[in-house]
Short mmCIF file of C-alpha atoms in Angstrom, two decimals:
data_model
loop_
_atom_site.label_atom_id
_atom_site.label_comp_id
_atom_site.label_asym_id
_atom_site.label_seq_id
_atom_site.Cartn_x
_atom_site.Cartn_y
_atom_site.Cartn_z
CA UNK A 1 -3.31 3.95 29.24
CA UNK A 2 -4.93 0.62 28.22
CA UNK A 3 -2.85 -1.39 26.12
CA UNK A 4 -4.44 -4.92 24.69
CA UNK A 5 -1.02 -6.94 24.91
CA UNK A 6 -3.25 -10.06 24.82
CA UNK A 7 -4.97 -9.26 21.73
CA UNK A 8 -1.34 -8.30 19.86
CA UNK A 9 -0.06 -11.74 21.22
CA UNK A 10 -2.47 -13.48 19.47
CA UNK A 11 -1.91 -11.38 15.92
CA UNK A 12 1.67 -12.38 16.21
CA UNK A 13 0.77 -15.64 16.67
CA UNK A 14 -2.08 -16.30 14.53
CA UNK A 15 -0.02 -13.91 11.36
CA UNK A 16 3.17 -16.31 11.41
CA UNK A 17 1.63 -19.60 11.99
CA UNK A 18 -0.76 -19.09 9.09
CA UNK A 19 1.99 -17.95 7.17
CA UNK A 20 4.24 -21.06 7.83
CA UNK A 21 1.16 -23.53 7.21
CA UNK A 22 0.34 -21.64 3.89
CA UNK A 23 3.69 -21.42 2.78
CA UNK A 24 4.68 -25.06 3.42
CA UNK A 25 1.63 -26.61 1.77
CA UNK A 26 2.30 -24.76 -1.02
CA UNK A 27 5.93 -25.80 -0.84
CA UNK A 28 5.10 -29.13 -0.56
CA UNK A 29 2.67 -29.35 -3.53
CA UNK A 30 5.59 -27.95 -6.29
CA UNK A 31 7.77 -30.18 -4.38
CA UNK A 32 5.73 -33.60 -5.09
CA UNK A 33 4.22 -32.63 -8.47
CA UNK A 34 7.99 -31.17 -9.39
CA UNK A 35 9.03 -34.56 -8.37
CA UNK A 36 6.48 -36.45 -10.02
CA UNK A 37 6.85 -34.91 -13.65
CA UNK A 38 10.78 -36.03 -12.96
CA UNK A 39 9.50 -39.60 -12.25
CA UNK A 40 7.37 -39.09 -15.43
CA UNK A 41 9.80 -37.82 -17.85
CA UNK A 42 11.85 -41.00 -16.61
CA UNK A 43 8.87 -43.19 -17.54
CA UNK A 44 8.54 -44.03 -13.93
CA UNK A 45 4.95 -44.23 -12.14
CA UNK A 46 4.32 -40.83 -10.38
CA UNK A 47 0.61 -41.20 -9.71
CA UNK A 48 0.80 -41.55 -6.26
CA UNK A 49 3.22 -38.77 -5.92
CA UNK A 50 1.07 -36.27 -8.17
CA UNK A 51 -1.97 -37.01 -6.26
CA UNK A 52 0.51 -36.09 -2.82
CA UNK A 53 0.90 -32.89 -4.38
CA UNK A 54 -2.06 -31.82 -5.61
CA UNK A 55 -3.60 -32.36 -1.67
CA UNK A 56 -1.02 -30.35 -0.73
CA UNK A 57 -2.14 -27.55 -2.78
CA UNK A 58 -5.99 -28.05 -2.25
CA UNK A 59 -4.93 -27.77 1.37
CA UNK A 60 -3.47 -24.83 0.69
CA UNK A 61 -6.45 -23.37 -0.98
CA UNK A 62 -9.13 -24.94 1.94
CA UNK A 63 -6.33 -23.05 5.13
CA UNK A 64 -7.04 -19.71 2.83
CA UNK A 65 -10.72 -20.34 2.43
CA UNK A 66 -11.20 -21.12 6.42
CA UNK A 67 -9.19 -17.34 6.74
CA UNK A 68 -11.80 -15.96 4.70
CA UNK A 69 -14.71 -17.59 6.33
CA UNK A 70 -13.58 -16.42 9.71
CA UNK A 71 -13.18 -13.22 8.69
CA UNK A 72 -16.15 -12.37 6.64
CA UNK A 73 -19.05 -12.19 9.53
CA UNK A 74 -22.04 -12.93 6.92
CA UNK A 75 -20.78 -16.15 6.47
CA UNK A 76 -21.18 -17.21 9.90
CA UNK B 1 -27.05 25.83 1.67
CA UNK B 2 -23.21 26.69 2.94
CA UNK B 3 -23.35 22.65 5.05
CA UNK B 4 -24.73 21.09 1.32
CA UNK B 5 -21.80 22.83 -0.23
CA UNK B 6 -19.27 21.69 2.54
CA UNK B 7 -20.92 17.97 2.30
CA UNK B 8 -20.56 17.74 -1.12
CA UNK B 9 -17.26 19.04 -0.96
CA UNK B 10 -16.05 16.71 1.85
CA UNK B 11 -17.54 14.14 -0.19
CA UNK B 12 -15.70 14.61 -3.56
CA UNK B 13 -12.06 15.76 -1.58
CA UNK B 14 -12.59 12.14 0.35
CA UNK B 15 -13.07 10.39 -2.81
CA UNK B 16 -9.39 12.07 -4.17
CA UNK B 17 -7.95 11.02 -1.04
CA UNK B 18 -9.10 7.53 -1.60
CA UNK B 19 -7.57 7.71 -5.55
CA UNK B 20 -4.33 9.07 -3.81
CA UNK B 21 -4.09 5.99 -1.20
CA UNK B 22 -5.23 3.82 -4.16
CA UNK B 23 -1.40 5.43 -5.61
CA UNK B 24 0.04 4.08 -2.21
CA UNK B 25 -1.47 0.75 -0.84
CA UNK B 26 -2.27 1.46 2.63
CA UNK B 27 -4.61 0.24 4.96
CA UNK B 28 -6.62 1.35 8.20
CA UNK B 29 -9.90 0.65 9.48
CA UNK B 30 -11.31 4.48 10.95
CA UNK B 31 -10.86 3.62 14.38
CA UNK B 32 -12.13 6.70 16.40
CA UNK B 33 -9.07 8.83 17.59
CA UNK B 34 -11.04 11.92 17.70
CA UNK B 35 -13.31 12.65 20.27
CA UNK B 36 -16.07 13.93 17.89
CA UNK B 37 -18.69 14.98 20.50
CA UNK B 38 -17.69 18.11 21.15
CA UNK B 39 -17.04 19.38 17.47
CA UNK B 40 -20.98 18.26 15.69
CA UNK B 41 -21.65 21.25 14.42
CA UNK B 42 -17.97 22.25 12.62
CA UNK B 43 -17.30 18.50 11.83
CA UNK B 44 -17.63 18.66 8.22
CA UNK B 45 -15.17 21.44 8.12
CA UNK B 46 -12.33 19.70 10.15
CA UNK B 47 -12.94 16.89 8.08
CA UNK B 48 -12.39 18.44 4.70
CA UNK B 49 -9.30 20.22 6.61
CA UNK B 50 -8.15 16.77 7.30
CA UNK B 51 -8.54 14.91 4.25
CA UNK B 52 -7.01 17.80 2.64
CA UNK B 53 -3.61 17.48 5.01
CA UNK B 54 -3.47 13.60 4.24
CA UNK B 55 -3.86 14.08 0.54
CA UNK B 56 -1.12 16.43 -0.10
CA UNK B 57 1.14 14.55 2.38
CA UNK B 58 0.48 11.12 0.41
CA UNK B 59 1.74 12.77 -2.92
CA UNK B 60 4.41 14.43 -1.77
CA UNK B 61 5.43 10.70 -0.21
CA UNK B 62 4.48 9.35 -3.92
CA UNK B 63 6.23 11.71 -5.92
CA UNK B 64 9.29 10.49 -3.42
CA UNK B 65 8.51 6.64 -4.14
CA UNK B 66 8.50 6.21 -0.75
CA UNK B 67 5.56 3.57 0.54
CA UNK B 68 4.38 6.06 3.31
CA UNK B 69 0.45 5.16 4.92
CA UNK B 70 -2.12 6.84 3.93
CA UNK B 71 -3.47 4.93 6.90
CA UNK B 72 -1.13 8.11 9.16
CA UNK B 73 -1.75 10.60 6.35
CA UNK B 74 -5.26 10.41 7.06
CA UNK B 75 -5.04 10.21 11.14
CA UNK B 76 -2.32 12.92 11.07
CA UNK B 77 -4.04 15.24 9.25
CA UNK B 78 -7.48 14.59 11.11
CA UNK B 79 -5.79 14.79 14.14
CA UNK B 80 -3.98 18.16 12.92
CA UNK B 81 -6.87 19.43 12.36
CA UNK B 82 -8.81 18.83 15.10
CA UNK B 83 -6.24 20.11 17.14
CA UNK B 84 -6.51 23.81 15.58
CA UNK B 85 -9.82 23.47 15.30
CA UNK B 86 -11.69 22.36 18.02
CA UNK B 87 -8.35 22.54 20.58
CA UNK B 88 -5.72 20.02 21.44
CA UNK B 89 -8.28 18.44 24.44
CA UNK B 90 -10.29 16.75 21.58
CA UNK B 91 -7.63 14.82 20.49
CA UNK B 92 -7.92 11.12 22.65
CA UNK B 93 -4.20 10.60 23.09
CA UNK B 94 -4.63 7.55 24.66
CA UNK B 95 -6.58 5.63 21.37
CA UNK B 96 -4.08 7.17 19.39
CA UNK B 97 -0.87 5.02 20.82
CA UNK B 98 -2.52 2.09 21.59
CA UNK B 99 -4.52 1.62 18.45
CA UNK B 100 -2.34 3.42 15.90
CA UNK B 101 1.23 4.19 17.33
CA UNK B 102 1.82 0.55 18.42
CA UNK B 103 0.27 -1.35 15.97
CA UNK B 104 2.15 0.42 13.22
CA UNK B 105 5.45 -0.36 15.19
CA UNK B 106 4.89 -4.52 16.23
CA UNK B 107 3.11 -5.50 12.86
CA UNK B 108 5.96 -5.19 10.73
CA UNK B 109 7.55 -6.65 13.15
CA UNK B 110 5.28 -9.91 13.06
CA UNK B 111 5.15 -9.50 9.35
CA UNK B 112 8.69 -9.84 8.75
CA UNK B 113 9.79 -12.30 11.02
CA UNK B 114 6.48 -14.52 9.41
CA UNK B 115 7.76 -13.76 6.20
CA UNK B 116 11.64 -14.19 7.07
CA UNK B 117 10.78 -17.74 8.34
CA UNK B 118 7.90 -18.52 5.95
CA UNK B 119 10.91 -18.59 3.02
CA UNK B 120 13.35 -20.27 4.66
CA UNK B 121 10.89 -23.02 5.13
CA UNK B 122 10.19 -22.87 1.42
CA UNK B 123 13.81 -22.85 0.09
CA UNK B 124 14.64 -25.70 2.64
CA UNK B 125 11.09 -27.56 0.91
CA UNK B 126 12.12 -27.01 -1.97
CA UNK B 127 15.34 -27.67 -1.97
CA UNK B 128 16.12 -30.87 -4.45
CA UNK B 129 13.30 -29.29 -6.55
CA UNK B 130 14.51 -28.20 -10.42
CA UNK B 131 14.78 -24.42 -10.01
CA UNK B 132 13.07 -24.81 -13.22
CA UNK B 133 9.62 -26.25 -11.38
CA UNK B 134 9.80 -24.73 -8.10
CA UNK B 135 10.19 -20.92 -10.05
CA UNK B 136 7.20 -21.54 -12.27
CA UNK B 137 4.66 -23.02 -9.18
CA UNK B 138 5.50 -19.86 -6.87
CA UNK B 139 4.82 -17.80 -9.84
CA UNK B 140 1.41 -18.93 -9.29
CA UNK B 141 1.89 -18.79 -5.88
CA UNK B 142 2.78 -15.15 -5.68
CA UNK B 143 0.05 -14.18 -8.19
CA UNK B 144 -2.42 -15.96 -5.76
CA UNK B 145 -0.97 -14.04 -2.41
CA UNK B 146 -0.63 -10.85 -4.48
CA UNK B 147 -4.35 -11.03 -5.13
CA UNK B 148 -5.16 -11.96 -1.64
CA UNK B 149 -3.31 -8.61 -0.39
CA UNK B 150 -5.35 -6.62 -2.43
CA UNK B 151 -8.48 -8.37 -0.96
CA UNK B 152 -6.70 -7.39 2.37
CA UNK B 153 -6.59 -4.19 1.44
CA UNK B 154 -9.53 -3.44 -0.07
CA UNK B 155 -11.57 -4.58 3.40
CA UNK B 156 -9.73 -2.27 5.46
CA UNK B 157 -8.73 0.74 2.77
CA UNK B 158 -12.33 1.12 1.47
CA UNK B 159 -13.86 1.35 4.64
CA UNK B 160 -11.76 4.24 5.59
CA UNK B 161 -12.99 7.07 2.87
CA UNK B 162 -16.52 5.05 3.02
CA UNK B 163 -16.48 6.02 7.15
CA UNK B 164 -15.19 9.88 6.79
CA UNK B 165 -17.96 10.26 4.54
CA UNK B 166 -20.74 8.92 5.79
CA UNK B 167 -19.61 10.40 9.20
CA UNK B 168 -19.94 13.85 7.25
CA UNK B 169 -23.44 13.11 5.88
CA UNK B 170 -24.86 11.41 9.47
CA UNK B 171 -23.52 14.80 11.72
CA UNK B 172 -25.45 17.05 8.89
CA UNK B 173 -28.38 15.20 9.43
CA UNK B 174 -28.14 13.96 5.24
CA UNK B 175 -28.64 10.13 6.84
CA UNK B 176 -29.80 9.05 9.84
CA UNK B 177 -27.81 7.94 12.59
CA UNK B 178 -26.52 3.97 13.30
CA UNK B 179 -27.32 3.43 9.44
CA UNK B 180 -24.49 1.62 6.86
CA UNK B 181 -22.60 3.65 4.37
CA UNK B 182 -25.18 4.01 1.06
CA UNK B 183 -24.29 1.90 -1.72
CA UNK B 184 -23.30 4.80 -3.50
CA UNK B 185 -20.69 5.76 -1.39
CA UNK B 186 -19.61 2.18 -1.48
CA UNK B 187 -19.10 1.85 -5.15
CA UNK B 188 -17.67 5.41 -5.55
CA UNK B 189 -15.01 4.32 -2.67
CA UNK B 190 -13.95 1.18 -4.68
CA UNK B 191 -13.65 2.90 -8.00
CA UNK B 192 -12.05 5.81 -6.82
CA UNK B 193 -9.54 3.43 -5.36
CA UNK B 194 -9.00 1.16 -7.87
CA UNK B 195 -8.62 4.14 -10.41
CA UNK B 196 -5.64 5.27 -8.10
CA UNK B 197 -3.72 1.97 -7.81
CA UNK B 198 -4.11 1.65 -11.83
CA UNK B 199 -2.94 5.17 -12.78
CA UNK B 200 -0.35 6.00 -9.94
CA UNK B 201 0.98 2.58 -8.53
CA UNK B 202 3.98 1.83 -10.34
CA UNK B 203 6.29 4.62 -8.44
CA UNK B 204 5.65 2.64 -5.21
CA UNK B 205 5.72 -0.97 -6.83
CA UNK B 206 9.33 0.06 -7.93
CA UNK B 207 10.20 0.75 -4.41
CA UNK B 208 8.90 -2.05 -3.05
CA UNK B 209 9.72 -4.83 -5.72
CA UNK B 210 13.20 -3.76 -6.92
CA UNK B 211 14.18 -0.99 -3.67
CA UNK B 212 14.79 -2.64 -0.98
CA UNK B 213 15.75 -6.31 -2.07
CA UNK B 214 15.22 -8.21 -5.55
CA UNK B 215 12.59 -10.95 -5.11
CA UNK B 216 12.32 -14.20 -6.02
CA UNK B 217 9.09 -16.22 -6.41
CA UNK B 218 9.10 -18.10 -3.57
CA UNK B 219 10.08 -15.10 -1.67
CA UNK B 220 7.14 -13.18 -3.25
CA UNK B 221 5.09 -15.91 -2.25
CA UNK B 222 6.16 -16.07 1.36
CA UNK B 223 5.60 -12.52 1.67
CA UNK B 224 2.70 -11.92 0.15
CA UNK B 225 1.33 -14.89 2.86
CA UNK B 226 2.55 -13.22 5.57
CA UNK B 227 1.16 -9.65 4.94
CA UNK B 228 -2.16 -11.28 4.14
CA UNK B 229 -2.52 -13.41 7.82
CA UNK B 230 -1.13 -10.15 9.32
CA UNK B 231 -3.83 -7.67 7.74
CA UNK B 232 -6.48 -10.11 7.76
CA UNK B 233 -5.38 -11.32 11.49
CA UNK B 234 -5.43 -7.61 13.07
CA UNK B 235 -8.03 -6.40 11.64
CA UNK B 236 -9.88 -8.78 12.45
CA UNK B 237 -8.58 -8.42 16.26
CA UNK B 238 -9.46 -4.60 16.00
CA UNK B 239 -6.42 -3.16 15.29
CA UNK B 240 -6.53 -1.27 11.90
CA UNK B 241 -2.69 -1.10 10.33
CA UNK B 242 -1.40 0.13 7.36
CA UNK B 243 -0.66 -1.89 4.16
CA UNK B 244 2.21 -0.49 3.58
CA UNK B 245 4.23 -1.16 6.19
CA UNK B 246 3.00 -4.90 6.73
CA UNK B 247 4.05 -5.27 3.17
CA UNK B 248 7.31 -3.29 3.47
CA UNK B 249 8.25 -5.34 6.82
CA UNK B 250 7.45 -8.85 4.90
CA UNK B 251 9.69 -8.07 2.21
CA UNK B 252 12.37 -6.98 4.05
CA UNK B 253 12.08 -9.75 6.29
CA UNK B 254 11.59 -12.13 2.67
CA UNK B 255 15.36 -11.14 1.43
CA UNK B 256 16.73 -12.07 4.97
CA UNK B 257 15.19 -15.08 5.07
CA UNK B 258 16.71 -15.71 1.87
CA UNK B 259 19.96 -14.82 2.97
CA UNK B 260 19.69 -11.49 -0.03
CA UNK B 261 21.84 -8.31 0.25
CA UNK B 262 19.26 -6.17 1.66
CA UNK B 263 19.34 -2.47 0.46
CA UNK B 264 19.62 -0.76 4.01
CA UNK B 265 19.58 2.84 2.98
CA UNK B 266 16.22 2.52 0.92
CA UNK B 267 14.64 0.83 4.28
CA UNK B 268 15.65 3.45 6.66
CA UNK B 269 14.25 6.43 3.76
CA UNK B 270 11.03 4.54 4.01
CA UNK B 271 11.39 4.67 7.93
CA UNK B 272 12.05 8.11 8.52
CA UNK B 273 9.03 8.51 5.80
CA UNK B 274 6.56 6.78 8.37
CA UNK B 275 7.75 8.72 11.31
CA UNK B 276 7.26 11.88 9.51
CA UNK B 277 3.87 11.05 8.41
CA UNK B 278 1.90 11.45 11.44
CA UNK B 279 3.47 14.74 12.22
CA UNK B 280 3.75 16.10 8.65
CA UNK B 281 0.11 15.39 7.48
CA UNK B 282 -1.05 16.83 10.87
CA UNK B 283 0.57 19.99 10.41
CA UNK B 284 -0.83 20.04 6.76
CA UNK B 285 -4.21 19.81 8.24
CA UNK B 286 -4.13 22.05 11.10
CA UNK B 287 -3.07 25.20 8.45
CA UNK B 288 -6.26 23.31 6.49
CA UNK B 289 -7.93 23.73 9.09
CA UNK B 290 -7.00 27.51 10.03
CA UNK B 291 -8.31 27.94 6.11
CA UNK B 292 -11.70 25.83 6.50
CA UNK B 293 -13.01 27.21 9.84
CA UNK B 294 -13.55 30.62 7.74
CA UNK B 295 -17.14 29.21 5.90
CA UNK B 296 -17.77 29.04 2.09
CA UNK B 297 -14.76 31.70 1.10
CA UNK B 298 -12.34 29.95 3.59
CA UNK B 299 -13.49 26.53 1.64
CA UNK B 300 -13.20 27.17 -1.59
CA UNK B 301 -9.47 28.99 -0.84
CA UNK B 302 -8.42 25.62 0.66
CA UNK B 303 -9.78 23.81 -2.54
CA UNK B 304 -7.36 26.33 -4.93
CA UNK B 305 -4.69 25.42 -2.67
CA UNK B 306 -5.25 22.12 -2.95
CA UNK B 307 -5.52 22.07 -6.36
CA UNK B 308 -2.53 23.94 -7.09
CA UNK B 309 -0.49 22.03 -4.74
CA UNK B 310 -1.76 18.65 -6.84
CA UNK B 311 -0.54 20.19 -9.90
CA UNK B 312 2.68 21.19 -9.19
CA UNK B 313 3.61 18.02 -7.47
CA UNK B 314 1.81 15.65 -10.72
CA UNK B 315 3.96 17.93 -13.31
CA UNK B 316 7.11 17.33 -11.05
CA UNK B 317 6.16 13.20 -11.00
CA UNK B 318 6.20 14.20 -15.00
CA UNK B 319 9.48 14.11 -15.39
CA UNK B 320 10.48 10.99 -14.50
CA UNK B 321 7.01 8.56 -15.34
CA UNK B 322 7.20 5.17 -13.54
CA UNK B 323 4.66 2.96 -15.69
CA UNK B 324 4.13 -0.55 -16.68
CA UNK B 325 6.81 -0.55 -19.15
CA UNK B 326 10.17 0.79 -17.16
CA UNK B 327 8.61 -0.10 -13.58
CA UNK B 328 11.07 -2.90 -13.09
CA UNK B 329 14.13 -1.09 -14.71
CA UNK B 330 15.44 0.40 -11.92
CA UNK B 331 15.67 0.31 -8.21
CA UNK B 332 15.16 4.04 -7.57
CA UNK B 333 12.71 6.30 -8.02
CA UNK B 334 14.42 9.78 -9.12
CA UNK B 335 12.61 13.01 -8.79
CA UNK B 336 14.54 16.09 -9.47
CA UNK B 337 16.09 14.54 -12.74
CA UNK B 338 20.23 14.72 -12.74
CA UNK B 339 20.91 11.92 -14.38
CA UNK B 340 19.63 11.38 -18.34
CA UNK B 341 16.84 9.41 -18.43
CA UNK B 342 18.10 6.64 -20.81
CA UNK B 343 20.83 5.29 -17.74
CA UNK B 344 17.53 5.17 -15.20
CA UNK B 345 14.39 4.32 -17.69
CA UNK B 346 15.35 2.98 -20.76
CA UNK B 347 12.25 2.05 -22.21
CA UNK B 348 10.80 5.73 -21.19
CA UNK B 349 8.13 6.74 -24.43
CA UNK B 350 9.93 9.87 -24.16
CA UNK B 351 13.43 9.20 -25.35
CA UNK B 352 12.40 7.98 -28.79
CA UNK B 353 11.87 12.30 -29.19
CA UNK B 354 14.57 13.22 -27.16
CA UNK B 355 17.02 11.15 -29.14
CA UNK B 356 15.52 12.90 -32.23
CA UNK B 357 15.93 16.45 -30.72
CA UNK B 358 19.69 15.64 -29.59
CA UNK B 359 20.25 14.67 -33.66
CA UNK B 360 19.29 18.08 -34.15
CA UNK B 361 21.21 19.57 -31.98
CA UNK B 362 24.22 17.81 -33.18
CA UNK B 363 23.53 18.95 -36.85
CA UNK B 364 22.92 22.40 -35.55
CA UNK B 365 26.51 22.07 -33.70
CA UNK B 366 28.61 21.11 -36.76
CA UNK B 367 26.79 23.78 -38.98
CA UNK B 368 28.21 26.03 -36.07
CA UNK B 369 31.61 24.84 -36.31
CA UNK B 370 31.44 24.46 -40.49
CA UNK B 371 30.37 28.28 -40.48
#
């Protein structure tokens, strides 16, 4: 019996790294903009921070596109 | 005449199995377990036998509330059938546990420890964060990774009735052979699927969502993430794996990441479930497949059975309805009701009349008692 063990390693692998990256962008992004509407409501500058969040979450979006890029094959 | 009548019927009984595993949320790709070489000319036959096997096992697991995968429902009862039908050297054993047995036992696995870490991380993240912020952006978050499982499923679930029945219509010599599925088949597959999760999803979602843990966004979040890059990852890889229990495994593995009372005895129902299902949907399909092998009178026996077995096991779902409305009410799903419906489902449509029938009753009792 021929068992792939290789091929499973790298669904582990691929499955919870992609999950962590996903997850803590999107962490990230509620975490600054969170922050920054604090800062706001404060009448403090949050600019900066906003902007920090919001390229967390269109990172987010661009890891989930890349997934679906490598998976579709017409897109290659 | 008899093969158009089989095709036809193939085709249709493989569309109801696809509105069945639309009720369940599974997902395999049709990897080839079954030598089909040596069966050509019976294959449509076996076929029907099988779907039929992996039908009545998923609503049987449905009426139960327990996530089972169609994914196994539909190998079982192929493989079932197969065996009784064409003899148990068809079968490729080998295929079968590397492609199907351990897959279904390490992604889980993966699944849940991704998803177990995946919210840690984001509680730790989001730690200082208002509850009142971080609760609303995972909302979003979990609406987004809910809608990328379903894209996760739909690649690999689809594909699955799409295969069985354009494998019927290429060995009857309806289509020739190395072509694509017809878009026909392709856009009856997707509604037929879609059509199931609509109508008959809720006694799983209750299950799932309430069952086994309560969720919180970020936890729904992290989940949903992880059974997407596990589907998406694998199948990708070549290993087809079932929806289900990716999904099951991330939300267990969710609530311990979370550090949430996990609901034990609901997980190891839905476990004995899976191991049951390869076994119980293959011994469905070999008696199919006893039935089918007997031509046109054989058929259209195992289509009454079929039918009847669907009805008896809808009017039984009946009497306790899961819907929209009472899906989150409760943990469990109950199916031989004991206990009165308004403790379990209190916004069931039905009570408004039962509560008017029990008035009368009442009246009729003190009449009784004035007289």
């Amino acid at each position: 019996m021929k068992i792939d063990w290789a091929a499973l390693g790298i669904v582990a692998i691929v499955s919870i790294v992609a999950t962590l990256v996903f997850v803590a962008l999107l962490s990230g992004g509620i975490r600054y903009i969170s922050q920054a509407t604090v800062a706001a409501n404060q009448s403090h500058s949050s600019v900066g921070v906003r902007t920090v969040g919001y390229a967390f979450i269109g990172l987010a979006g661009l890891v989930v596109l890349f997934g679906i890029w490598l998976i579709v094959p017409q897109l290659h | 005449m008899s093969l158009l009548f089989v095709v036809i019927t193939v085709i249709v009984v493989a569309l109801i199995f696809d509105f069945t595993n639309g009720f369940h949320d599974s997902a395999n790709a049709m990897a080839g377990p079954i030598a089909t070489g040596a069966l050509k000319p019976r294959t449509a036959a076996i076929v029907l036998a099988g779907l039929v096997g992996a039908i009545v096992w998923n609503l049987l697991t449905w009426l139960l509330g327990l996530p089972s995968s169609s994914s196994h429902a539909l190998f079982g009862g192929l493989i079932g059938a197969v065996m009784v039908g064409a003899g148990l050297a068809s079968v490729n054993y080998s295929v079968i546990v590397s492609k199907v047995l351990l897959p279904a036992i390490v992604a889980p696995l993966v699944a849940g420890f991704a998803a177990a870490a995946a919210t840690a991380l984001a509680y730790r993240i989001t730690k200082r964060t208002p509850s009142k912020h971080s609760e609303s952006g995972f909302k979003y978050g979990q609406a987004f990774t809910a809608s990328m499982v379903a894209l996760a499923h739909g690649t690999s679930d689809g594909q699955k009735t799409m295969g069985v029945i354009t494998l019927v219509l290429i060995v009857s010599g309806f289509q020739a052979s190395g072509t694509g599925p017809q878009p026909w088949v392709v856009l009856a597959a997707g509604l037929a699927i879609g059509l199931g999760t609509y109508s008959g999803g809720w006694r799983i979602m209750r299950t799932l969502g309430k069952g086994i843990v309560e969720i919180e966004t970020p936890q729904g979040a992290a989940s949903g993430a992880a059974t997407t890059a596990t589907i998406l990852a694998s199948a990708h890889l070549g290993f087809g794996l079932s929806t289900t229990q990716v999904a099951s495994g991330s939300i267990l593995g969710s609530g311990l990441g979370r550090g949430a009372t996990i609901r034990w005895g609901v997980a190891r129902r839905m476990a004995v479930a899976w191991l049951l299902t390869l076994p119980g949907a293959a011994i469905v399909g070999g008696l199919s497949a006893l039935l089918a092998d007997h031509g046109v009178a054989g058929v259209i026996a195992l289509l009454a059975l079929l039918a009847v077995a669907c009805t008896v096991i809808w009017r039984i779902s009946r009497r306790n309805q899961i819907t929209m409305d009472n899906v989150t009410d409760a943990a469990d799903v109950v199916v031989l009701a004991t206990v009165p419906p308004s403790d379990t489902y209190p916004n069931d449509p039905r009570l408004a009349a039962q509560a008017g029938r029990q008035k009368a009753k009442s009246k009729r009792k003190k009449y009784k008692s004035a007289a």
